[in-house]
Amino acid sequence: MARAAPIVADLCSRYLSEHAGSRKKASSADEDRRMVESFVLPVLRNRKVADVTRADIVKLHHSLRETPYQANRVLALLSKMMQLSEKWGLRPDGLNTCRHVERFKETKRDRYLSADELARLGDVLAERELTATEAPNAIAAVRLLILTGCRLSEILTLRWEHVDFAGTCLRLPDSKTEAKTVHLNAPALAVLSAVERKDASPWVIVGEKPGAHLVNCRSRGDVSGSSNRVSRGCRRPGLQGSRSAGERAHRNTSAPRMARPCRAPSRAGVPVAQDV
């Protein structure tokens, strides 16, 4: 019986295990996994690897045009996967369908959130927490993203062993800038203290799969990626223009300014409803 032609899901699995898992830092491999699960598999999962066309790549890339940085990172990921698919004999040589796909222009935007905008964002998070319209771990991830100034990947892959409550800091062994210490303010410590530890999981932000951390922060019933969820959380308060509300620019706005509550002082260091 002839072997079934490999599909994109097979290629993704092999890429993550044989390339990302062994040749990249853990944080970079996790980011690749997030992009695969959020953007590649929902569109190309069952497509035969040999049948993926440039038109497929262009369509997927174009669908992410509102987030050009993310779109270009997905394109780079697909290009590497297509290159490896040729090396592994899954496609004919020289047919990398990502070649000649034009990348979007990435324009750096720096606008920091004002105290009023932080208050509105805090209100939205509090409302979604009270109405259970977002998973508690995802809300905690967004709060920590804002309060610590960490990268999204650093929050999603944060382990309890990295949290030093006594020293009031995070000790990250594998960040993009190598090992580093992130000092925690009272609201950030309160968020961490309130996170429920589940089934002896090593992860602070637990995912839906047993033993895994949250990968993409997707809303229930939604297929957008993690940075989109933060942006979506800011859409209602009217914060769309700020990269601080997105995946990484919040680092410029964070501690010590972000350590302050959004509207009212915290009670004994515990964020109240108005706090982020």
PDB file of C-alpha atoms in Angstrom:
ATOM      1  CA  MET A   1       0.000   0.000   0.000  1.00  0.00           C
ATOM      2  CA  ALA A   2       1.412   3.396  -0.987  1.00  0.00           C
ATOM      3  CA  ARG A   3       2.143   5.824   1.813  1.00  0.00           C
ATOM      4  CA  ALA A   4      -0.290   8.694   2.114  1.00  0.00           C
ATOM      5  CA  ALA A   5       1.142  11.984   0.916  1.00  0.00           C
ATOM      6  CA  PRO A   6       2.271  14.120   3.890  1.00  0.00           C
ATOM      7  CA  ILE A   7       0.009  17.013   4.786  1.00  0.00           C
ATOM      8  CA  VAL A   8       0.904  20.376   6.299  1.00  0.00           C
ATOM      9  CA  ALA A   9      -0.034  19.144   9.782  1.00  0.00           C
ATOM     10  CA  ASP A  10       2.657  16.470   9.429  1.00  0.00           C
ATOM     11  CA  LEU A  11       5.198  19.040   8.276  1.00  0.00           C
ATOM     12  CA  CYS A  12       4.367  21.319  11.210  1.00  0.00           C
ATOM     13  CA  SER A  13       4.782  18.482  13.686  1.00  0.00           C
ATOM     14  CA  ARG A  14       8.130  17.482  12.213  1.00  0.00           C
ATOM     15  CA  TYR A  15       9.326  21.087  12.053  1.00  0.00           C
ATOM     16  CA  LEU A  16       8.492  21.698  15.712  1.00  0.00           C
ATOM     17  CA  SER A  17      10.122  18.495  16.926  1.00  0.00           C
ATOM     18  CA  GLU A  18      13.148  18.175  14.630  1.00  0.00           C
ATOM     19  CA  HIS A  19      14.007  21.812  13.969  1.00  0.00           C
ATOM     20  CA  ALA A  20      12.466  24.258  16.434  1.00  0.00           C
ATOM     21  CA  GLY A  21      12.665  21.857  19.359  1.00  0.00           C
ATOM     22  CA  SER A  22      16.346  21.050  18.890  1.00  0.00           C
ATOM     23  CA  ARG A  23      17.869  24.087  17.183  1.00  0.00           C
ATOM     24  CA  LYS A  24      16.077  27.022  18.803  1.00  0.00           C
ATOM     25  CA  LYS A  25      15.844  28.477  22.278  1.00  0.00           C
ATOM     26  CA  ALA A  26      12.807  27.298  24.204  1.00  0.00           C
ATOM     27  CA  SER A  27      11.144  30.706  23.999  1.00  0.00           C
ATOM     28  CA  SER A  28      11.668  30.879  20.220  1.00  0.00           C
ATOM     29  CA  ALA A  29      10.362  27.340  19.772  1.00  0.00           C
ATOM     30  CA  ASP A  30       7.274  28.242  21.801  1.00  0.00           C
ATOM     31  CA  GLU A  31       6.681  31.273  19.595  1.00  0.00           C
ATOM     32  CA  ASP A  32       6.923  29.064  16.499  1.00  0.00           C
ATOM     33  CA  ARG A  33       4.408  26.671  18.040  1.00  0.00           C
ATOM     34  CA  ARG A  34       2.052  29.554  18.792  1.00  0.00           C
ATOM     35  CA  MET A  35       2.194  30.776  15.192  1.00  0.00           C
ATOM     36  CA  VAL A  36       1.721  27.257  13.842  1.00  0.00           C
ATOM     37  CA  GLU A  37      -1.350  26.637  16.005  1.00  0.00           C
ATOM     38  CA  SER A  38      -2.836  30.106  15.606  1.00  0.00           C
ATOM     39  CA  PHE A  39      -2.253  30.828  11.928  1.00  0.00           C
ATOM     40  CA  VAL A  40      -0.865  27.941   9.880  1.00  0.00           C
ATOM     41  CA  LEU A  41      -2.899  24.918  10.943  1.00  0.00           C
ATOM     42  CA  PRO A  42      -6.346  26.584  10.873  1.00  0.00           C
ATOM     43  CA  VAL A  43      -5.807  27.359   7.175  1.00  0.00           C
ATOM     44  CA  LEU A  44      -3.498  24.686   5.766  1.00  0.00           C
ATOM     45  CA  ARG A  45      -3.766  21.747   8.168  1.00  0.00           C
ATOM     46  CA  ASN A  46      -5.049  19.123   5.708  1.00  0.00           C
ATOM     47  CA  ARG A  47      -3.423  20.466   2.546  1.00  0.00           C
ATOM     48  CA  LYS A  48      -0.859  18.122   1.014  1.00  0.00           C
ATOM     49  CA  VAL A  49       2.612  19.611   1.426  1.00  0.00           C
ATOM     50  CA  ALA A  50       3.341  19.116  -2.266  1.00  0.00           C
ATOM     51  CA  ASP A  51       0.145  20.970  -3.197  1.00  0.00           C
ATOM     52  CA  VAL A  52       0.768  24.193  -1.255  1.00  0.00           C
ATOM     53  CA  THR A  53       1.016  27.033  -3.762  1.00  0.00           C
ATOM     54  CA  ARG A  54       2.334  30.566  -3.676  1.00  0.00           C
ATOM     55  CA  ALA A  55      -1.277  31.730  -3.885  1.00  0.00           C
ATOM     56  CA  ASP A  56      -1.986  29.899  -0.610  1.00  0.00           C
ATOM     57  CA  ILE A  57       0.922  31.652   1.075  1.00  0.00           C
ATOM     58  CA  VAL A  58      -0.054  35.062  -0.302  1.00  0.00           C
ATOM     59  CA  LYS A  59      -3.649  34.596   0.877  1.00  0.00           C
ATOM     60  CA  LEU A  60      -2.570  33.628   4.399  1.00  0.00           C
ATOM     61  CA  HIS A  61      -0.044  36.460   4.582  1.00  0.00           C
ATOM     62  CA  HIS A  62      -2.621  38.962   3.316  1.00  0.00           C
ATOM     63  CA  SER A  63      -5.174  37.801   5.895  1.00  0.00           C
ATOM     64  CA  LEU A  64      -2.799  39.064   8.600  1.00  0.00           C
ATOM     65  CA  ARG A  65      -2.246  42.461   6.983  1.00  0.00           C
ATOM     66  CA  GLU A  66      -3.650  44.357   9.993  1.00  0.00           C
ATOM     67  CA  THR A  67      -0.695  43.060  12.034  1.00  0.00           C
ATOM     68  CA  PRO A  68       2.212  43.393   9.572  1.00  0.00           C
ATOM     69  CA  TYR A  69       4.901  42.356  12.034  1.00  0.00           C
ATOM     70  CA  GLN A  70       3.021  39.151  12.858  1.00  0.00           C
ATOM     71  CA  ALA A  71       2.251  38.531   9.187  1.00  0.00           C
ATOM     72  CA  ASN A  72       5.929  38.783   8.266  1.00  0.00           C
ATOM     73  CA  ARG A  73       6.983  36.460  11.090  1.00  0.00           C
ATOM     74  CA  VAL A  74       4.461  33.864   9.894  1.00  0.00           C
ATOM     75  CA  LEU A  75       5.792  34.249   6.347  1.00  0.00           C
ATOM     76  CA  ALA A  76       9.355  33.687   7.579  1.00  0.00           C
ATOM     77  CA  LEU A  77       8.216  30.597   9.478  1.00  0.00           C
ATOM     78  CA  LEU A  78       6.460  29.180   6.420  1.00  0.00           C
ATOM     79  CA  SER A  79       9.499  29.894   4.265  1.00  0.00           C
ATOM     80  CA  LYS A  80      11.709  27.870   6.604  1.00  0.00           C
ATOM     81  CA  MET A  81       9.173  25.060   6.730  1.00  0.00           C
ATOM     82  CA  MET A  82       8.951  24.942   2.939  1.00  0.00           C
ATOM     83  CA  GLN A  83      12.747  24.924   2.712  1.00  0.00           C
ATOM     84  CA  LEU A  84      12.952  21.998   5.126  1.00  0.00           C
ATOM     85  CA  SER A  85      10.158  20.170   3.309  1.00  0.00           C
ATOM     86  CA  GLU A  86      12.417  20.087   0.250  1.00  0.00           C
ATOM     87  CA  LYS A  87      15.361  18.899   2.327  1.00  0.00           C
ATOM     88  CA  TRP A  88      13.210  16.150   3.813  1.00  0.00           C
ATOM     89  CA  GLY A  89      11.940  15.067   0.402  1.00  0.00           C
ATOM     90  CA  LEU A  90       8.362  16.176   0.940  1.00  0.00           C
ATOM     91  CA  ARG A  91       8.395  18.588  -2.018  1.00  0.00           C
ATOM     92  CA  PRO A  92      10.479  18.855  -5.202  1.00  0.00           C
ATOM     93  CA  ASP A  93      13.643  20.933  -4.850  1.00  0.00           C
ATOM     94  CA  GLY A  94      13.586  24.612  -5.768  1.00  0.00           C
ATOM     95  CA  LEU A  95       9.849  25.136  -5.306  1.00  0.00           C
ATOM     96  CA  ASN A  96       9.780  27.224  -2.127  1.00  0.00           C
ATOM     97  CA  THR A  97       6.384  28.848  -2.531  1.00  0.00           C
ATOM     98  CA  CYS A  98       7.276  31.684  -0.150  1.00  0.00           C
ATOM     99  CA  ARG A  99       9.841  33.065  -2.561  1.00  0.00           C
ATOM    100  CA  HIS A 100       8.821  36.395  -4.126  1.00  0.00           C
ATOM    101  CA  VAL A 101       6.031  36.947  -1.575  1.00  0.00           C
ATOM    102  CA  GLU A 102       6.444  40.604  -0.662  1.00  0.00           C
ATOM    103  CA  ARG A 103       6.637  41.388   3.025  1.00  0.00           C
ATOM    104  CA  PHE A 104       4.560  44.144   4.570  1.00  0.00           C
ATOM    105  CA  LYS A 105       6.253  47.329   5.648  1.00  0.00           C
ATOM    106  CA  GLU A 106       6.703  47.355   9.410  1.00  0.00           C
ATOM    107  CA  THR A 107       6.247  50.809  10.878  1.00  0.00           C
ATOM    108  CA  LYS A 108       7.381  51.297  14.424  1.00  0.00           C
ATOM    109  CA  ARG A 109       4.742  53.023  16.528  1.00  0.00           C
ATOM    110  CA  ASP A 110       5.407  54.167  20.050  1.00  0.00           C
ATOM    111  CA  ARG A 111       2.512  55.634  21.975  1.00  0.00           C
ATOM    112  CA  TYR A 112       2.293  55.023  25.689  1.00  0.00           C
ATOM    113  CA  LEU A 113      -0.948  54.479  27.543  1.00  0.00           C
ATOM    114  CA  SER A 114      -2.156  57.361  29.658  1.00  0.00           C
ATOM    115  CA  ALA A 115      -3.479  56.862  33.186  1.00  0.00           C
ATOM    116  CA  ASP A 116      -7.039  57.201  31.867  1.00  0.00           C
ATOM    117  CA  GLU A 117      -6.437  54.610  29.161  1.00  0.00           C
ATOM    118  CA  LEU A 118      -4.933  52.230  31.691  1.00  0.00           C
ATOM    119  CA  ALA A 119      -8.024  52.727  33.840  1.00  0.00           C
ATOM    120  CA  ARG A 120     -10.326  51.860  30.948  1.00  0.00           C
ATOM    121  CA  LEU A 121      -8.295  48.794  30.089  1.00  0.00           C
ATOM    122  CA  GLY A 122      -8.428  47.753  33.734  1.00  0.00           C
ATOM    123  CA  ASP A 123     -12.211  48.147  33.728  1.00  0.00           C
ATOM    124  CA  VAL A 124     -12.540  45.891  30.682  1.00  0.00           C
ATOM    125  CA  LEU A 125     -10.375  43.193  32.242  1.00  0.00           C
ATOM    126  CA  ALA A 126     -12.314  43.412  35.508  1.00  0.00           C
ATOM    127  CA  GLU A 127     -15.656  43.199  33.682  1.00  0.00           C
ATOM    128  CA  ARG A 128     -14.573  40.163  31.686  1.00  0.00           C
ATOM    129  CA  GLU A 129     -13.316  38.534  34.852  1.00  0.00           C
ATOM    130  CA  LEU A 130     -16.602  39.127  36.687  1.00  0.00           C
ATOM    131  CA  THR A 131     -18.739  37.958  33.762  1.00  0.00           C
ATOM    132  CA  ALA A 132     -16.458  34.986  32.996  1.00  0.00           C
ATOM    133  CA  THR A 133     -16.281  35.987  29.330  1.00  0.00           C
ATOM    134  CA  GLU A 134     -12.549  35.337  29.265  1.00  0.00           C
ATOM    135  CA  ALA A 135     -10.531  32.529  30.822  1.00  0.00           C
ATOM    136  CA  PRO A 136      -8.956  33.617  34.145  1.00  0.00           C
ATOM    137  CA  ASN A 137      -5.494  32.502  33.048  1.00  0.00           C
ATOM    138  CA  ALA A 138      -5.709  34.646  29.912  1.00  0.00           C
ATOM    139  CA  ILE A 139      -6.773  37.674  31.950  1.00  0.00           C
ATOM    140  CA  ALA A 140      -3.863  37.056  34.316  1.00  0.00           C
ATOM    141  CA  ALA A 141      -1.529  36.853  31.320  1.00  0.00           C
ATOM    142  CA  VAL A 142      -2.663  40.244  30.008  1.00  0.00           C
ATOM    143  CA  ARG A 143      -2.329  41.826  33.446  1.00  0.00           C
ATOM    144  CA  LEU A 144       1.170  40.426  33.908  1.00  0.00           C
ATOM    145  CA  LEU A 145       2.084  41.506  30.403  1.00  0.00           C
ATOM    146  CA  ILE A 146       1.233  45.082  31.329  1.00  0.00           C
ATOM    147  CA  LEU A 147       2.490  45.134  34.914  1.00  0.00           C
ATOM    148  CA  THR A 148       5.858  43.455  34.376  1.00  0.00           C
ATOM    149  CA  GLY A 149       6.971  44.765  30.989  1.00  0.00           C
ATOM    150  CA  CYS A 150       7.874  41.219  29.947  1.00  0.00           C
ATOM    151  CA  ARG A 151       7.499  39.926  26.425  1.00  0.00           C
ATOM    152  CA  LEU A 152       4.387  37.920  25.673  1.00  0.00           C
ATOM    153  CA  SER A 153       6.415  34.736  25.202  1.00  0.00           C
ATOM    154  CA  GLU A 154       8.068  35.284  28.594  1.00  0.00           C
ATOM    155  CA  ILE A 155       4.686  35.501  30.323  1.00  0.00           C
ATOM    156  CA  LEU A 156       3.147  32.529  28.523  1.00  0.00           C
ATOM    157  CA  THR A 157       6.172  30.314  29.256  1.00  0.00           C
ATOM    158  CA  LEU A 158       6.658  31.518  32.827  1.00  0.00           C
ATOM    159  CA  ARG A 159       7.230  28.673  35.312  1.00  0.00           C
ATOM    160  CA  TRP A 160       6.551  28.788  39.029  1.00  0.00           C
ATOM    161  CA  GLU A 161      10.212  28.029  39.646  1.00  0.00           C
ATOM    162  CA  HIS A 162      10.996  31.383  38.007  1.00  0.00           C
ATOM    163  CA  VAL A 163       8.790  33.297  40.476  1.00  0.00           C
ATOM    164  CA  ASP A 164      10.651  34.490  43.562  1.00  0.00           C
ATOM    165  CA  PHE A 165       7.960  35.780  45.907  1.00  0.00           C
ATOM    166  CA  ALA A 166      10.456  36.387  48.719  1.00  0.00           C
ATOM    167  CA  GLY A 167      12.715  38.384  46.428  1.00  0.00           C
ATOM    168  CA  THR A 168       9.732  40.022  44.685  1.00  0.00           C
ATOM    169  CA  CYS A 169      11.072  39.261  41.233  1.00  0.00           C
ATOM    170  CA  LEU A 170      10.996  36.904  38.273  1.00  0.00           C
ATOM    171  CA  ARG A 171      14.235  35.118  37.438  1.00  0.00           C
ATOM    172  CA  LEU A 172      14.017  34.294  33.737  1.00  0.00           C
ATOM    173  CA  PRO A 173      16.742  31.879  32.585  1.00  0.00           C
ATOM    174  CA  ASP A 174      15.940  31.958  28.881  1.00  0.00           C
ATOM    175  CA  SER A 175      14.791  35.321  27.617  1.00  0.00           C
ATOM    176  CA  LYS A 176      15.524  36.945  24.279  1.00  0.00           C
ATOM    177  CA  THR A 177      18.168  39.019  26.023  1.00  0.00           C
ATOM    178  CA  GLU A 178      19.543  35.996  27.934  1.00  0.00           C
ATOM    179  CA  ALA A 179      18.988  35.423  31.664  1.00  0.00           C
ATOM    180  CA  LYS A 180      17.472  38.394  33.449  1.00  0.00           C
ATOM    181  CA  THR A 181      15.722  39.467  36.612  1.00  0.00           C
ATOM    182  CA  VAL A 182      12.361  41.245  36.435  1.00  0.00           C
ATOM    183  CA  HIS A 183      11.423  43.131  39.604  1.00  0.00           C
ATOM    184  CA  LEU A 184       7.771  42.855  40.597  1.00  0.00           C
ATOM    185  CA  ASN A 185       5.545  45.610  41.945  1.00  0.00           C
ATOM    186  CA  ALA A 186       2.727  44.966  44.409  1.00  0.00           C
ATOM    187  CA  PRO A 187      -0.054  44.627  41.782  1.00  0.00           C
ATOM    188  CA  ALA A 188       2.008  42.103  39.797  1.00  0.00           C
ATOM    189  CA  LEU A 189       2.687  40.085  42.954  1.00  0.00           C
ATOM    190  CA  ALA A 190      -1.039  40.161  43.755  1.00  0.00           C
ATOM    191  CA  VAL A 191      -1.911  38.843  40.284  1.00  0.00           C
ATOM    192  CA  LEU A 192       0.613  36.022  40.647  1.00  0.00           C
ATOM    193  CA  SER A 193      -0.637  35.177  44.137  1.00  0.00           C
ATOM    194  CA  ALA A 194      -4.194  34.907  42.833  1.00  0.00           C
ATOM    195  CA  VAL A 195      -3.314  32.518  39.998  1.00  0.00           C
ATOM    196  CA  GLU A 196      -4.646  29.055  40.777  1.00  0.00           C
ATOM    197  CA  ARG A 197      -2.035  26.303  40.622  1.00  0.00           C
ATOM    198  CA  LYS A 198      -3.535  23.373  38.734  1.00  0.00           C
ATOM    199  CA  ASP A 199      -2.540  19.711  38.885  1.00  0.00           C
ATOM    200  CA  ALA A 200       1.021  20.436  39.957  1.00  0.00           C
ATOM    201  CA  SER A 201       1.633  22.118  36.597  1.00  0.00           C
ATOM    202  CA  PRO A 202       4.991  23.914  36.356  1.00  0.00           C
ATOM    203  CA  TRP A 203       3.382  26.679  34.289  1.00  0.00           C
ATOM    204  CA  VAL A 204       1.974  29.887  35.761  1.00  0.00           C
ATOM    205  CA  ILE A 205      -0.331  30.448  32.769  1.00  0.00           C
ATOM    206  CA  VAL A 206      -1.780  26.978  32.288  1.00  0.00           C
ATOM    207  CA  GLY A 207      -3.098  25.971  28.865  1.00  0.00           C
ATOM    208  CA  GLU A 208      -6.106  23.901  27.887  1.00  0.00           C
ATOM    209  CA  LYS A 209      -4.009  20.823  27.162  1.00  0.00           C
ATOM    210  CA  PRO A 210      -2.894  18.874  30.260  1.00  0.00           C
ATOM    211  CA  GLY A 211       0.669  19.704  31.206  1.00  0.00           C
ATOM    212  CA  ALA A 212       0.975  22.568  28.711  1.00  0.00           C
ATOM    213  CA  HIS A 213       1.124  26.326  29.085  1.00  0.00           C
ATOM    214  CA  LEU A 214      -1.238  28.682  27.284  1.00  0.00           C
ATOM    215  CA  VAL A 215       0.009  29.043  23.734  1.00  0.00           C
ATOM    216  CA  ASN A 216      -2.073  31.661  21.992  1.00  0.00           C
ATOM    217  CA  CYS A 217      -4.421  33.415  24.446  1.00  0.00           C
ATOM    218  CA  ARG A 218      -7.335  32.931  22.065  1.00  0.00           C
ATOM    219  CA  SER A 219     -10.769  34.020  23.124  1.00  0.00           C
ATOM    220  CA  ARG A 220     -13.373  31.322  23.423  1.00  0.00           C
ATOM    221  CA  GLY A 221     -14.674  30.671  19.950  1.00  0.00           C
ATOM    222  CA  ASP A 222     -12.089  32.956  18.377  1.00  0.00           C
ATOM    223  CA  VAL A 223      -9.171  32.042  16.141  1.00  0.00           C
ATOM    224  CA  SER A 224      -7.001  35.130  16.417  1.00  0.00           C
ATOM    225  CA  GLY A 225      -3.603  35.105  18.038  1.00  0.00           C
ATOM    226  CA  SER A 226      -2.357  36.288  21.391  1.00  0.00           C
ATOM    227  CA  SER A 227      -1.338  39.800  20.432  1.00  0.00           C
ATOM    228  CA  ASN A 228      -4.766  40.180  18.794  1.00  0.00           C
ATOM    229  CA  ARG A 229      -6.422  39.313  22.071  1.00  0.00           C
ATOM    230  CA  VAL A 230      -4.578  42.097  23.855  1.00  0.00           C
ATOM    231  CA  SER A 231      -5.490  44.454  21.029  1.00  0.00           C
ATOM    232  CA  ARG A 232      -9.093  43.264  21.198  1.00  0.00           C
ATOM    233  CA  GLY A 233      -9.118  43.961  24.929  1.00  0.00           C
ATOM    234  CA  CYS A 234      -8.032  47.496  24.131  1.00  0.00           C
ATOM    235  CA  ARG A 235     -10.471  47.982  21.275  1.00  0.00           C
ATOM    236  CA  ARG A 236     -13.445  48.718  23.490  1.00  0.00           C
ATOM    237  CA  PRO A 237     -11.619  51.301  25.650  1.00  0.00           C
ATOM    238  CA  GLY A 238     -10.448  52.969  22.452  1.00  0.00           C
ATOM    239  CA  LEU A 239      -6.738  52.168  22.718  1.00  0.00           C
ATOM    240  CA  GLN A 240      -6.173  50.814  19.217  1.00  0.00           C
ATOM    241  CA  GLY A 241      -3.450  53.306  18.342  1.00  0.00           C
ATOM    242  CA  SER A 242      -1.072  52.151  21.025  1.00  0.00           C
ATOM    243  CA  ARG A 243       1.558  49.498  20.534  1.00  0.00           C
ATOM    244  CA  SER A 244       1.706  49.469  24.322  1.00  0.00           C
ATOM    245  CA  ALA A 245      -1.536  47.529  24.090  1.00  0.00           C
ATOM    246  CA  GLY A 246       0.065  45.038  21.746  1.00  0.00           C
ATOM    247  CA  GLU A 247       2.595  42.304  22.175  1.00  0.00           C
ATOM    248  CA  ARG A 248       5.800  44.069  23.146  1.00  0.00           C
ATOM    249  CA  ALA A 249       5.647  47.875  23.176  1.00  0.00           C
ATOM    250  CA  HIS A 250       4.189  47.887  26.684  1.00  0.00           C
ATOM    251  CA  ARG A 251       7.753  47.363  27.926  1.00  0.00           C
ATOM    252  CA  ASN A 252       8.386  51.061  27.350  1.00  0.00           C
ATOM    253  CA  THR A 253       5.380  52.016  29.473  1.00  0.00           C
ATOM    254  CA  SER A 254       5.856  49.584  32.338  1.00  0.00           C
ATOM    255  CA  ALA A 255       7.481  49.844  35.780  1.00  0.00           C
ATOM    256  CA  PRO A 256       7.607  52.002  37.669  1.00  0.00           C
ATOM    257  CA  ARG A 257       4.829  53.953  35.930  1.00  0.00           C
ATOM    258  CA  MET A 258       2.754  50.857  35.217  1.00  0.00           C
ATOM    259  CA  ALA A 259       3.160  49.744  38.821  1.00  0.00           C
ATOM    260  CA  ARG A 260       0.619  52.352  39.851  1.00  0.00           C
ATOM    261  CA  PRO A 261      -3.051  51.337  40.040  1.00  0.00           C
ATOM    262  CA  CYS A 262      -5.172  52.601  37.200  1.00  0.00           C
ATOM    263  CA  ARG A 263      -7.586  54.691  39.289  1.00  0.00           C
ATOM    264  CA  ALA A 264      -7.505  53.980  42.961  1.00  0.00           C
ATOM    265  CA  PRO A 265      -4.804  52.780  45.341  1.00  0.00           C
ATOM    266  CA  SER A 266      -4.770  49.031  45.904  1.00  0.00           C
ATOM    267  CA  ARG A 267      -5.843  47.732  49.282  1.00  0.00           C
ATOM    268  CA  ALA A 268      -2.808  46.139  50.926  1.00  0.00           C
ATOM    269  CA  GLY A 269      -1.213  45.739  47.534  1.00  0.00           C
ATOM    270  CA  VAL A 270      -4.129  43.774  46.067  1.00  0.00           C
ATOM    271  CA  PRO A 271      -5.574  45.256  42.858  1.00  0.00           C
ATOM    272  CA  VAL A 272      -9.137  46.469  43.174  1.00  0.00           C
ATOM    273  CA  ALA A 273     -11.639  46.381  40.311  1.00  0.00           C
ATOM    274  CA  GLN A 274     -10.175  49.500  38.756  1.00  0.00           C
ATOM    275  CA  ASP A 275      -6.639  48.148  38.805  1.00  0.00           C
ATOM    276  CA  VAL A 276      -5.233  46.437  35.742  1.00  0.00           C
TER     277      VAL A 276
END
